[in-house]
Structure formats: structure tokens, C-alpha cells
Tab-separated table of C-alpha atoms (C1' of nucleotides) in Angstrom:
chain	number	residue	atom	x	y	z
U	1	MET	CA	89.676	89.026	73.075
U	2	SER	CA	92.382	86.926	74.357
U	3	ASN	CA	94.066	84.631	71.995
U	4	LEU	CA	91.942	82.182	70.613
U	5	HIS	CA	94.732	79.699	70.227
U	6	ARG	CA	94.258	76.314	71.921
U	7	LEU	CA	96.975	74.993	73.939
U	8	PRO	CA	97.948	71.739	74.447
U	9	ILE	CA	97.748	70.556	78.006
U	10	VAL	CA	100.272	68.150	79.255
U	11	GLY	CA	99.821	68.071	82.986
U	12	LYS	CA	97.229	66.489	84.908
U	13	ARG	CA	93.663	67.541	84.387
U	14	ILE	CA	92.503	70.384	86.354
U	15	GLU	CA	89.082	70.883	87.469
U	16	ALA	CA	87.536	73.375	85.233
U	17	LEU	CA	85.561	75.992	86.643
U	18	HIS	CA	82.628	77.440	84.582
U	19	GLY	CA	79.807	79.865	84.862
U	20	ASP	CA	81.580	82.995	85.384
U	21	ALA	CA	80.597	86.159	83.767
U	22	PRO	CA	80.915	85.754	80.210
U	23	ALA	CA	81.535	89.023	78.502
U	24	LEU	CA	84.210	90.902	80.086
U	25	GLY	CA	85.161	94.141	78.592
U	26	PRO	CA	88.714	94.238	77.360
U	27	THR	CA	89.350	97.093	79.764
U	28	GLN	CA	92.412	98.257	78.096
U	29	ASP	CA	94.602	100.115	80.581
U	30	PRO	CA	95.512	103.439	79.044
U	31	ALA	CA	98.005	104.486	81.614
U	32	SER	CA	99.916	101.488	80.946
U	33	LYS	CA	102.605	101.062	78.318
U	34	ARG	CA	101.511	97.415	78.047
U	35	VAL	CA	100.116	96.858	74.518
U	36	PHE	CA	97.100	94.869	74.483
U	37	VAL	CA	96.691	94.221	70.801
U	38	LEU	CA	94.479	91.927	69.127
U	39	ALA	CA	95.804	89.581	66.362
U	40	PRO	CA	95.345	91.334	63.173
U	41	GLY	CA	92.242	90.601	61.499
U	42	VAL	CA	90.759	88.767	64.549
U	43	ALA	CA	87.771	90.215	66.421
U	44	PRO	CA	86.459	87.804	68.997
U	45	VAL	CA	83.037	89.190	69.443
U	46	SER	CA	80.910	86.173	70.341
U	47	ASP	CA	83.554	84.140	71.674
U	48	ALA	CA	83.823	86.272	74.849
U	49	GLU	CA	86.008	84.760	77.251
U	50	GLY	CA	85.923	80.857	77.315
U	51	ASP	CA	89.518	80.109	76.748
U	52	LEU	CA	89.644	76.445	75.732
U	53	ASP	CA	89.844	74.183	78.604
U	54	GLY	CA	89.091	77.159	80.807
U	55	LEU	CA	92.683	77.814	81.517
U	56	LEU	CA	94.437	80.983	81.051
U	57	GLN	CA	97.930	81.963	80.032
U	58	VAL	CA	99.777	84.257	82.135
U	59	GLY	CA	99.053	87.155	79.725
U	60	ASP	CA	95.313	86.397	79.991
U	61	LEU	CA	95.368	86.275	83.679
U	62	ALA	CA	97.407	89.409	83.794
U	63	ARG	CA	95.018	91.351	81.675
U	64	GLU	CA	92.101	89.959	83.513
U	65	VAL	CA	93.255	91.407	86.829
U	66	GLY	CA	94.858	94.440	85.532
U	67	LYS	CA	98.553	93.500	86.256
U	68	THR	CA	101.595	92.891	84.290
U	69	VAL	CA	102.890	89.574	83.412
U	70	ARG	CA	106.001	90.381	85.306
U	71	ALA	CA	103.730	91.163	88.465
U	72	ILE	CA	102.143	87.771	88.068
U	73	HIS	CA	105.604	86.013	87.769
U	74	HIS	CA	106.761	88.125	90.897
U	75	TYR	CA	103.743	86.798	92.894
U	76	GLU	CA	104.620	83.339	91.942
U	77	SER	CA	108.087	83.978	93.078
U	78	VAL	CA	107.159	85.052	96.410
U	79	GLY	CA	104.765	82.164	96.869
U	80	LEU	CA	101.462	83.746	96.400
U	81	LEU	CA	100.410	81.948	93.335
U	82	ARG	CA	101.185	78.819	91.231
U	83	PRO	CA	99.867	77.827	87.915
U	84	HIS	CA	97.786	74.882	87.878
U	85	ALA	CA	99.589	73.340	84.981
U	86	ARG	CA	102.220	73.911	82.191
U	87	SER	CA	101.807	73.504	78.649
U	88	LYS	CA	103.992	71.214	76.655
U	89	GLY	CA	106.326	74.215	76.003
U	90	ARG	CA	106.163	75.114	79.769
U	91	TYR	CA	103.736	77.982	79.466
U	92	ARG	CA	102.049	78.569	82.742
U	93	LEU	CA	98.347	77.780	82.519
U	94	TYR	CA	95.957	79.113	85.240
U	95	ALA	CA	92.687	78.123	86.333
U	96	LYS	CA	90.221	80.868	86.842
U	97	ASP	CA	90.514	80.767	90.676
U	98	ALA	CA	93.686	82.304	90.050
U	99	ILE	CA	91.862	85.498	88.997
U	100	ALA	CA	90.379	85.583	92.696
U	101	ARG	CA	93.755	84.850	94.116
U	102	VAL	CA	95.419	87.634	92.491
U	103	ARG	CA	92.587	90.113	93.228
U	104	TRP	CA	92.890	89.031	96.866
U	105	VAL	CA	96.493	89.793	96.704
U	106	GLY	CA	95.840	93.206	95.202
U	107	LYS	CA	93.348	94.008	98.032
U	108	LEU	CA	95.422	92.863	100.851
U	109	HIS	CA	98.303	94.780	99.342
U	110	GLU	CA	96.175	98.034	99.089
U	111	LEU	CA	95.279	97.362	102.676
U	112	GLY	CA	99.038	97.920	103.335
U	113	MET	CA	100.410	94.422	103.588
U	114	SER	CA	103.581	93.409	102.031
U	115	LEU	CA	103.508	90.601	99.776
U	116	ALA	CA	105.599	88.613	102.358
U	117	GLN	CA	102.903	89.239	104.841
U	118	ILE	CA	100.324	88.247	102.411
U	119	GLN	CA	102.134	85.078	101.815
U	120	GLN	CA	102.207	84.528	105.717
U	121	ILE	CA	98.445	84.227	105.464
U	122	LEU	CA	98.676	81.362	102.982
U	123	THR	CA	101.069	79.642	105.279
U	124	VAL	CA	98.862	80.106	108.284
U	125	TRP	CA	96.048	78.823	106.079
U	126	GLY	CA	98.091	75.782	104.818
U	127	GLN	CA	99.305	74.861	107.996
U	128	ALA	CA	96.267	74.951	110.056
U	129	ALA	CA	94.967	71.636	111.466
U	130	SER	CA	91.428	72.369	110.851
U	131	ALA	CA	89.126	74.718	109.085
U	132	PRO	CA	87.886	76.487	112.012
U	133	GLU	CA	91.182	76.936	113.399
U	134	ALA	CA	92.465	78.310	110.047
U	135	MET	CA	89.507	80.729	109.966
U	136	ARG	CA	90.014	81.953	113.475
U	137	LYS	CA	93.470	82.875	112.533
U	138	ILE	CA	92.423	84.563	109.455
U	139	ARG	CA	89.744	86.334	111.242
U	140	ALA	CA	92.383	87.584	113.620
U	141	ILE	CA	94.534	88.867	110.906
U	142	TYR	CA	91.595	90.554	109.225
U	143	GLN	CA	90.500	92.056	112.602
U	144	GLN	CA	93.845	93.610	113.135
U	145	LYS	CA	93.791	94.851	109.473
U	146	LEU	CA	90.339	96.443	110.065
U	147	GLU	CA	91.782	98.410	112.796
U	148	GLU	CA	94.725	99.495	111.107
U	149	VAL	CA	92.753	100.581	107.971
U	150	ARG	CA	90.451	102.516	110.355
U	151	THR	CA	93.369	104.023	112.292
U	152	GLN	CA	94.673	105.069	108.578
U	153	ILE	CA	91.386	106.539	107.624
U	154	ALA	CA	91.287	108.532	110.728
U	155	ARG	CA	94.749	109.723	110.125
U	156	LEU	CA	94.030	110.731	106.588
U	157	SER	CA	90.829	112.544	107.739
U	158	ILE	CA	92.704	114.555	109.987
U	159	LEU	CA	95.241	115.307	107.204
U	160	GLU	CA	92.380	116.280	105.161
U	161	GLY	CA	91.152	118.572	107.487
U	162	GLU	CA	94.342	120.219	107.688
U	163	VAL	CA	94.705	120.731	103.974
U	164	GLU	CA	91.203	122.144	103.933
U	165	ALA	CA	92.105	124.639	106.865
U	166	SER	CA	95.216	125.566	105.026
U	167	LEU	CA	93.378	126.129	101.745
U	168	ASP	CA	90.988	128.189	103.735
U	169	TYR	CA	93.727	130.072	105.479
U	170	LEU	CA	95.478	130.936	102.156
U	171	THR	CA	92.360	132.338	100.437
U	172	THR	CA	93.192	135.327	102.268
U	173	CYS	CA	96.392	135.706	100.057
U	174	LYS	CA	94.112	136.618	97.087
U	175	THR	CA	93.585	140.014	98.511
U	176	CYS	CA	97.208	140.550	99.154
U	177	ASP	CA	99.208	143.283	97.340
U	178	PRO	CA	100.299	141.589	94.041
U	179	ASN	CA	103.645	143.234	94.539
U	180	GLU	CA	104.209	141.844	97.788
U	181	LEU	CA	107.271	139.552	98.161
U	182	VAL	CA	107.178	136.039	99.587
U	183	ALA	CA	109.784	137.194	102.086
U	184	ALA	CA	107.028	139.339	103.761
U	185	CYS	CA	104.737	136.311	104.286
U	186	SER	CA	106.283	135.450	107.642
U	187	ALA	CA	105.246	138.686	109.045
U	188	CYS	CA	102.110	138.839	107.399
U	189	THR	CA	98.913	140.179	109.385
U	190	ASN	CA	96.241	139.788	106.762
U	191	HIS	CA	94.905	136.628	107.907
U	192	GLU	CA	92.041	136.390	110.338
U	193	GLU	CA	93.190	135.860	113.749
U	194	THR	CA	90.510	133.502	114.550
U	195	HIS	CA	92.464	130.773	112.919
U	196	ALA	CA	96.033	130.007	114.034
U	197	GLU	CA	98.404	129.589	111.147
U	198	PRO	CA	98.254	125.907	109.890
U	199	GLU	CA	101.263	123.827	110.134
U	200	LEU	CA	100.900	123.079	106.504
U	201	VAL	CA	101.533	126.810	105.874
U	202	ALA	CA	103.866	127.666	108.648
U	203	GLY	CA	106.477	125.139	107.403
U	204	ILE	CA	106.938	126.734	104.139
U	205	TYR	CA	108.616	129.605	105.302
U	206	ALA	CA	111.053	128.452	107.913
U	207	THR	CA	114.399	129.884	107.528
U	208	ALA	CA	115.697	127.094	105.419
U	209	GLU	CA	115.427	127.499	101.604
U	210	SER	CA	116.340	125.118	98.731
U	211	PRO	CA	117.975	126.531	95.729
U	212	LYS	CA	121.623	126.107	95.730
U	213	PRO	CA	122.482	127.104	92.118
W	1	MET	CA	106.024	106.491	89.233
W	2	SER	CA	102.895	104.749	88.683
W	3	ASN	CA	101.391	105.187	91.909
W	4	LEU	CA	101.434	108.620	92.602
W	5	HIS	CA	97.783	108.272	93.603
W	6	ARG	CA	98.715	106.029	96.377
W	7	LEU	CA	99.248	107.252	99.842
W	8	PRO	CA	101.284	105.681	102.503
W	9	ILE	CA	99.129	103.316	104.577
W	10	VAL	CA	100.975	103.991	107.879
W	11	GLY	CA	103.745	106.130	109.008
W	12	LYS	CA	106.025	105.090	111.592
W	13	ARG	CA	107.381	107.568	113.790
W	14	ILE	CA	109.536	107.677	116.908
W	15	GLU	CA	107.861	108.759	120.039
W	16	ALA	CA	109.023	112.276	121.021
W	17	LEU	CA	110.406	112.105	124.464
W	18	HIS	CA	111.342	114.718	126.826
W	19	GLY	CA	113.884	114.399	129.409
W	20	ASP	CA	112.294	115.095	132.683
W	21	ALA	CA	113.882	112.166	134.760
W	22	PRO	CA	115.858	113.357	137.753
W	23	ALA	CA	119.352	113.823	137.375
W	24	LEU	CA	121.013	110.329	137.202
W	25	GLY	CA	124.047	111.424	135.717
W	26	PRO	CA	125.101	110.098	132.127
W	27	THR	CA	123.075	107.066	131.530
W	28	GLN	CA	124.924	104.185	129.856
W	29	ASP	CA	121.859	101.958	128.885
W	30	PRO	CA	123.145	99.181	126.642
W	31	ALA	CA	119.640	98.219	125.822
W	32	SER	CA	118.923	101.540	123.973
W	33	LYS	CA	120.831	102.919	121.144
W	34	ARG	CA	119.420	106.289	121.504
W	35	VAL	CA	120.147	107.870	124.548
W	36	PHE	CA	117.872	110.660	125.603
W	37	VAL	CA	119.302	112.313	128.532
W	38	LEU	CA	119.430	115.931	129.880
W	39	ALA	CA	122.834	117.474	130.619
W	40	PRO	CA	124.125	115.463	133.549
W	41	GLY	CA	123.567	116.909	136.927
W	42	VAL	CA	121.674	119.925	135.882
W	43	ALA	CA	118.119	119.950	135.327
W	44	PRO	CA	117.338	123.411	133.911
W	45	VAL	CA	114.013	124.614	135.237
W	46	SER	CA	113.081	127.683	133.086
W	47	ASP	CA	115.575	127.372	130.450
W	48	ALA	CA	113.963	124.181	129.190
W	49	GLU	CA	115.874	123.971	125.760
W	50	GLY	CA	117.982	127.081	125.205
W	51	ASP	CA	121.245	125.287	124.223
W	52	LEU	CA	122.971	128.192	122.612
W	53	ASP	CA	120.956	131.398	122.040
W	54	GLY	CA	117.878	129.275	121.632
W	55	LEU	CA	119.314	127.156	119.026
W	56	LEU	CA	119.013	123.422	118.901
W	57	GLN	CA	121.428	120.824	117.950
W	58	VAL	CA	120.399	118.178	115.502
W	59	GLY	CA	119.595	115.934	118.328
W	60	ASP	CA	117.374	118.114	119.989
W	61	LEU	CA	115.514	118.835	116.857
W	62	ALA	CA	115.133	115.239	116.095
W	63	ARG	CA	113.616	114.402	119.576
W	64	GLU	CA	111.223	117.480	119.204
W	65	VAL	CA	109.794	116.185	116.005
W	66	GLY	CA	110.067	112.646	116.568
W	67	LYS	CA	112.498	111.754	113.750
W	68	THR	CA	116.116	110.400	113.921
W	69	VAL	CA	119.179	112.626	113.237
W	70	ARG	CA	119.808	110.471	110.253
W	71	ALA	CA	116.397	111.603	108.906
W	72	ILE	CA	117.261	115.183	109.636
W	73	HIS	CA	120.440	114.978	107.711
W	74	HIS	CA	118.608	113.378	104.921
W	75	TYR	CA	116.124	116.093	104.605
W	76	GLU	CA	119.046	118.401	104.470
W	77	SER	CA	120.562	116.512	101.787
W	78	VAL	CA	117.548	116.624	99.717
W	79	GLY	CA	117.153	120.545	100.226
W	80	LEU	CA	114.237	120.496	102.578
W	81	LEU	CA	116.089	122.151	105.617
W	82	ARG	CA	119.118	123.795	106.400
W	83	PRO	CA	120.627	124.758	109.867
W	84	HIS	CA	120.723	128.424	110.577
W	85	ALA	CA	124.319	128.302	111.756
W	86	ARG	CA	127.193	125.960	112.671
W	87	SER	CA	128.918	125.786	115.856
W	88	LYS	CA	132.698	126.259	116.000
W	89	GLY	CA	133.013	122.576	115.723
W	90	ARG	CA	130.644	122.617	112.755
W	91	TYR	CA	127.767	121.304	114.613
W	92	ARG	CA	124.555	122.039	113.026
W	93	LEU	CA	122.298	124.599	114.913
W	94	TYR	CA	118.840	125.149	114.151
W	95	ALA	CA	116.367	127.767	115.032
W	96	LYS	CA	113.090	126.925	116.438
W	97	ASP	CA	111.229	127.290	113.165
W	98	ALA	CA	113.009	124.226	111.918
W	99	ILE	CA	110.623	122.256	113.972
W	100	ALA	CA	107.783	123.549	112.036
W	101	ARG	CA	109.573	122.825	108.839
W	102	VAL	CA	110.235	119.193	109.825
W	103	ARG	CA	106.641	118.731	110.888
W	104	TRP	CA	105.614	120.266	107.560
W	105	VAL	CA	107.632	117.753	105.689
W	106	GLY	CA	106.222	115.013	107.754
W	107	LYS	CA	102.714	115.963	107.027
W	108	LEU	CA	103.278	116.326	103.412
W	109	HIS	CA	104.902	113.071	103.567
W	110	GLU	CA	101.982	111.410	105.071
W	111	LEU	CA	99.869	112.882	102.427
W	112	GLY	CA	101.726	110.646	100.029
W	113	MET	CA	104.272	113.220	98.564
W	114	SER	CA	107.769	112.094	97.954
W	115	LEU	CA	110.593	114.243	99.609
W	116	ALA	CA	111.516	115.465	96.205
W	117	GLN	CA	108.026	116.472	95.613
W	118	ILE	CA	107.957	118.422	98.854
W	119	GLN	CA	111.242	120.034	97.820
W	120	GLN	CA	109.545	121.272	94.644
W	121	ILE	CA	107.054	123.223	96.704
W	122	LEU	CA	109.952	125.028	98.384
W	123	THR	CA	111.291	125.702	94.818
W	124	VAL	CA	108.031	126.957	93.610
W	125	TRP	CA	107.934	129.221	96.739
W	126	GLY	CA	111.318	130.428	96.425
W	127	GLN	CA	110.836	131.348	92.655
W	128	ALA	CA	107.690	132.890	92.768
W	129	ALA	CA	107.819	136.444	91.803
W	130	SER	CA	105.245	137.597	94.232
W	131	ALA	CA	103.527	136.550	97.378
W	132	PRO	CA	100.120	136.071	95.905
W	133	GLU	CA	101.552	134.138	93.069
W	134	ALA	CA	103.305	131.910	95.474
W	135	MET	CA	100.300	131.241	97.424
W	136	ARG	CA	98.138	130.718	94.277
W	137	LYS	CA	100.699	127.793	93.215
W	138	ILE	CA	100.664	126.529	96.952
W	139	ARG	CA	96.931	126.441	96.779
W	140	ALA	CA	96.825	124.574	93.557
W	141	ILE	CA	99.218	121.778	95.009
W	142	TYR	CA	97.033	121.499	98.218
W	143	GLN	CA	93.993	121.458	96.226
W	144	GLN	CA	95.251	118.467	94.235
W	145	LYS	CA	96.476	116.940	97.376
W	146	LEU	CA	93.094	117.300	98.971
W	147	GLU	CA	91.442	115.555	96.345
W	148	GLU	CA	93.814	112.696	96.401
W	149	VAL	CA	93.452	112.330	99.928
W	150	ARG	CA	89.800	112.105	99.620
W	151	THR	CA	90.250	109.533	96.906
W	152	GLN	CA	92.346	107.457	99.123
W	153	ILE	CA	89.997	107.685	102.015
W	154	ALA	CA	87.261	106.554	99.750
W	155	ARG	CA	89.370	103.625	98.639
W	156	LEU	CA	90.103	102.617	102.189
W	157	SER	CA	86.652	103.059	103.263
W	158	ILE	CA	85.724	100.528	100.586
W	159	LEU	CA	88.226	98.094	101.723
W	160	GLU	CA	87.220	98.597	105.294
W	161	GLY	CA	83.634	97.539	104.258
W	162	GLU	CA	85.145	94.605	102.559
W	163	VAL	CA	87.253	93.564	105.475
W	164	GLU	CA	84.004	93.749	107.648
W	165	ALA	CA	82.032	91.749	105.405
W	166	SER	CA	84.831	89.148	105.408
W	167	LEU	CA	84.921	88.999	109.116
W	168	ASP	CA	81.147	88.679	109.123
W	169	TYR	CA	81.190	85.894	106.633
W	170	LEU	CA	83.793	84.060	108.482
W	171	THR	CA	81.799	84.182	111.637
W	172	THR	CA	79.837	81.222	110.388
W	173	CYS	CA	83.034	79.223	110.579
W	174	LYS	CA	82.844	79.194	114.445
W	175	THR	CA	80.026	76.731	114.062
W	176	CYS	CA	81.994	74.534	111.687
W	177	ASP	CA	82.969	71.044	112.614
W	178	PRO	CA	86.185	71.244	114.518
W	179	ASN	CA	87.525	68.424	112.574
W	180	GLU	CA	86.784	69.775	109.189
W	181	LEU	CA	89.812	70.200	107.086
W	182	VAL	CA	90.599	73.305	105.216
W	183	ALA	CA	90.570	71.588	101.872
W	184	ALA	CA	86.819	71.333	102.405
W	185	CYS	CA	86.272	75.064	102.598
W	186	SER	CA	86.027	75.664	98.975
W	187	ALA	CA	82.984	73.344	99.047
W	188	CYS	CA	81.635	74.670	101.969
W	189	THR	CA	77.845	75.279	102.202
W	190	ASN	CA	77.468	76.454	105.713
W	191	HIS	CA	77.465	80.134	104.943
W	192	GLU	CA	74.371	82.230	104.400
W	193	GLU	CA	73.474	82.516	100.798
W	194	THR	CA	72.341	86.203	101.337
W	195	HIS	CA	76.030	87.181	100.900
W	196	ALA	CA	78.106	86.121	98.458
W	197	GLU	CA	81.511	85.021	99.273
W	198	PRO	CA	83.862	88.024	99.655
W	199	GLU	CA	86.831	88.257	97.534
W	200	LEU	CA	88.953	88.657	100.589
W	201	VAL	CA	87.883	85.130	101.538
W	202	ALA	CA	87.708	83.624	98.035
W	203	GLY	CA	91.131	84.409	97.260
W	204	ILE	CA	92.509	82.197	100.092
W	205	TYR	CA	91.665	78.812	98.793
W	206	ALA	CA	92.395	79.174	95.198
W	207	THR	CA	94.522	76.280	93.914
W	208	ALA	CA	97.889	77.643	94.530
W	209	GLU	CA	99.574	76.985	97.781
W	210	SER	CA	102.628	78.209	99.368
W	211	PRO	CA	105.067	76.001	101.216
W	212	LYS	CA	107.854	74.895	98.930
W	213	PRO	CA	110.299	73.076	101.359
J	1	DC	C1'	143.077	116.524	131.759
J	2	DC	C1'	139.488	112.890	130.936
J	3	DC	C1'	135.418	110.911	129.590
J	4	DA	C1'	130.648	110.461	128.076
J	5	DA	C1'	127.582	111.973	125.132
J	6	DC	C1'	127.330	114.412	121.537
J	7	DC	C1'	128.489	115.717	116.635
J	8	DC	C1'	130.632	115.320	111.665
J	9	DT	C1'	131.234	113.434	106.671
J	10	DA	C1'	131.203	109.825	103.649
J	11	DA	C1'	129.457	105.778	101.837
J	12	DC	C1'	127.568	101.256	101.503
J	13	DG	C1'	123.361	98.591	102.846
J	14	DT	C1'	118.336	97.441	103.092
J	15	DG	C1'	113.513	96.305	101.979
J	16	DT	C1'	109.714	96.629	98.350
J	17	DG	C1'	107.670	95.533	94.099
J	18	DC	C1'	108.140	95.224	90.353
J	19	DG	C1'	110.756	97.380	85.194
J	20	DT	C1'	113.652	96.078	81.756
J	21	DA	C1'	116.593	94.035	79.080
J	22	DA	C1'	118.975	89.592	77.148
J	23	DG	C1'	118.878	85.515	74.931
J	24	DG	C1'	115.986	81.974	73.302
J	25	DG	C1'	111.812	78.787	72.748
J	26	DT	C1'	106.643	78.130	71.481
J	27	DA	C1'	102.003	78.236	68.868
J	28	DT	C1'	99.415	79.407	64.833
J	29	DG	C1'	97.734	81.632	60.580
J	30	DG	C1'	99.162	82.467	56.041
Z	1	DC	C1'	108.291	78.030	55.731
Z	2	DC	C1'	107.528	82.431	57.916
Z	3	DA	C1'	105.896	85.929	60.624
Z	4	DT	C1'	103.822	87.264	64.568
Z	5	DA	C1'	102.804	87.209	69.182
Z	6	DC	C1'	103.204	85.103	72.673
Z	7	DC	C1'	105.910	82.687	76.513
Z	8	DC	C1'	110.399	81.081	79.303
Z	9	DT	C1'	114.265	81.974	82.648
Z	10	DT	C1'	118.015	84.661	84.694
Z	11	DA	C1'	119.500	88.721	86.336
Z	12	DC	C1'	120.516	93.224	86.947
Z	13	DG	C1'	118.304	98.058	87.796
Z	14	DC	C1'	115.638	101.338	90.174
Z	15	DA	C1'	113.009	104.619	93.368
Z	16	DC	C1'	112.529	105.909	98.239
Z	17	DA	C1'	113.796	106.940	102.713
Z	18	DC	C1'	116.324	106.366	105.436
Z	19	DG	C1'	119.563	102.615	108.536
Z	20	DT	C1'	124.083	101.286	109.596
Z	21	DT	C1'	128.876	101.009	109.869
Z	22	DA	C1'	133.540	103.500	109.888
Z	23	DG	C1'	136.600	106.485	111.299
Z	24	DG	C1'	137.205	110.407	113.635
Z	25	DG	C1'	136.286	115.447	115.996
Z	26	DT	C1'	133.563	118.607	119.762
Z	27	DT	C1'	131.500	119.768	124.023
Z	28	DG	C1'	131.190	120.449	128.544
Z	29	DG	C1'	130.955	118.847	133.409
Z	30	DG	C1'	134.172	116.748	136.963
DNA sequence: CCCAACCCTAACGTGTGCGTAAGGGTATGG
DNA sequence: CCATACCCTTACGCACACGTTAGGGTTGGG
């Protein structure tokens, strides 16, 4: 569904990778304002993905990984990615492994790393004297990330439990007098005493209001 | 606001300290900006924190909840909190329920809500016509947050698995020739074929380096 | 009275990850 | 030649949650 245009390649020849999944659904992003329109009258049905020469323009790459062109540019600007070549008109041309790179960035970002931190990994990688050494360092980073993500999951699980407890606690309110005012909540005695008031509930009616009209 | 679904990975907080050190007089520690000292000379035994009628100064509150004074001020500026009184010299004085309020804010923030969103809850609460109605709305909000946090946990769990798989995959590198260069990794055949190369590994050696000196 | 340790109100600064113009080429079908 | 639909670089803007001066009062013990 990408453009079928052939792009002149000016730079050095880049190793073209082949053998990837051929038919990728266009996967239009509905939440995005980005418009993925086909050229009018063009319906690239059988010509699934193989861009000529196997290189991708930045827009193709962006679509492939679900990012915006701006994001790709940004990644490049912080040293996370570089086009393998440029067209005669200075269009960025990416090999397919750029897809893996961007996805990799995305995952690490989801793991809570900043782009700068992710870039550090590449630096570590590039400066390592040997492959085993590089991998040791990468492993160390990943090991730490693993612990962090586990900690985070634990934290969220606790919060999950607290939200559940609060919802449970608040079910009692369904039986409350419909004319009762919120001001009375802080002195409410309708809740079971078996459960203490959750912090996610108690904090609501502290003596500090909001509206300042 | 494209990532409302995203929850903060990690929350930093300041360790809440309690001054229980012996009376050393006013500490002038140049290494620490924040000085946690009890009133010099006197260590009140039973009257642990009753500054004025059981009210807390902003610094006391901050220490109690592990936030900075600036953060407390900020919360006030966005309508999340208000002092119950002011001293003659316009010092903010908080009742103890302010502690619950701030903790409540902290938890909701950890759940991925912005301060503005949290403030919305207070607005909803304050504008509700009756207590049961207010609680219904709160429950709806919490219900949604519960789903979001569960989604987030699921996402992180997947990532956790991927990191684990990557670490597992990279163990093979320990047996790699110590003189092997990183450039050879992309063509490495030492790894078991039973597991495909994890994306968290593959992305590292795409053809886009970093150092641009 | 003095001083240290607090507190006050602005108000500007910071780090992150892009969004959004602005102004202008490039590539290709018709 | 023209109309699209891409692409380029540069650069300012933004949302968030505070951090950080800056300049100056307040509190309370000694």
C-alpha cells in the first residue's frame, strides 16, 4: 500500500534484506490524525510490500512501525537511527532492519527508558571491544530493566488492589439515602467496619476543596 | 494527550524522615539542602507533632508524605489542596487530613492521572447533588482506572517476558569467542534455533549507529 | 536583641517527546 | 506542464510536574 514509486538511489548499495512477511495489513491508525491515503485509483493488491530495492521512505517506515514521520526524524536526531542512504533528492531511505530498530526503541521506551538512555545502549554496543563484552553489558542493562519492570508491576498490582478495595468499599454507597449530602460522607457509618476506609476514598473528603469561582 | 493509557513507569519519592536524633542543636549541614531537624534543644515526647493546635506547617506535611514543599505548593496551585488556616505571618497550616489528601493525590498520580484529572475528581465530588450520586461518579472513574491499570500490568508483563527471553537468548554469548567483534553478531549462528531472535536483541544491530563525533 | 531555620510570593527554568507550522524541493501519473 | 503526494530543514510550541533562584518576612529559643 505504500507508494509504488521507484526511487533513484544515489548512495552506495545497501545490502537488501528479503524474506520478511509479505502481506502486512495497512493497519490504519484510527486514533491518529495522520492520513494514510492511497494514491487515487491505485490499489496495490498483489504488490504487497516489496518496495523496489527493498528500501523504505520515511513515511513507509513510519507506517510500518506505527509512528509518525516526525518521530522517526526525532529518533534520528537523538542518534537512535540513521537512514542507510539518501535518494538523489535527499530523501531518507531505510533498509528493513530499521523496522526492527524502531520497534526496539519503542519497546525500551515502553519499559520506561528515555530516548537518551536507549541511545546509551547503542553507544555501549558500539564501543565494546568484543562481542561477548558488549553482550555482557547489554545483559546487565536488561537485567536491571527486568527488575525495574517487575518492581513496577508489583507497584501497580498493589494499586490495583487498592482500587478494587475502594470500589468494594463504595458499593455501600448505593444503599445510602439519595438525599444525603456529600458533606455527611466524612461522618458516614454505613460501611462495614471490617474494612478500614481506603486511602483512595479517605483522601477525597479532606478539608480542602477545589472550586474557586 | 495521546497516551492517557500510559501509566508512569516509576515514581520517585523522597524518603519520609522522622527526626528522632538526639538534640544536637540546629544542624548546619552543607551537604544537604533539606534540613530535617526537630526544634533545637527539645525533643517533645508525647507531643510528637503538635505544632499549633495539631496543625502542621507545610514542611511538616511535606516530610510526612515524602514530598517537597514545592510539590505541596504546586498541588495547592492546581486546586488539590488548601491549608486549613494561616498563621499570623501567613504560614500555611494544615490539619492532619491533609496527609490523607496528599497521599490520595500521590496514589492517583501513580495510577497515571494528571494533577488536572485528579482535580476533576474533586470538582465532581464538590458539584454532586447528593452523596450517592457523587459516589457513583467516583466509582465510575475508579472503575475505568482499574481497567487501565490492569491493561498496563498486562503490557508490562509482556515486556517482562520479552526481557527475560532476551536475557535467555544472550546467555549464549558467554560462550562466544572473546575476540569476536560486535560486527559479527548480526551473522551469529551460535544461538539455538528453537528461539527466534528477540526484538529486544535484533534492534541493537540494525544498520544505524550512534557516535557522531 | 540575634540568629538559624523556617516560611512567603513571584517567576523563570528544566527535561521529554514529539506536534506543528513555515518555506520550499522532489517524484510521478495524467 | 500540472497536480498530487510525498519529502526536506529549521525552529518554535506544548504539556507536566515540579526545581530553582530571588528577594524578603516569621518564629522561637538563647
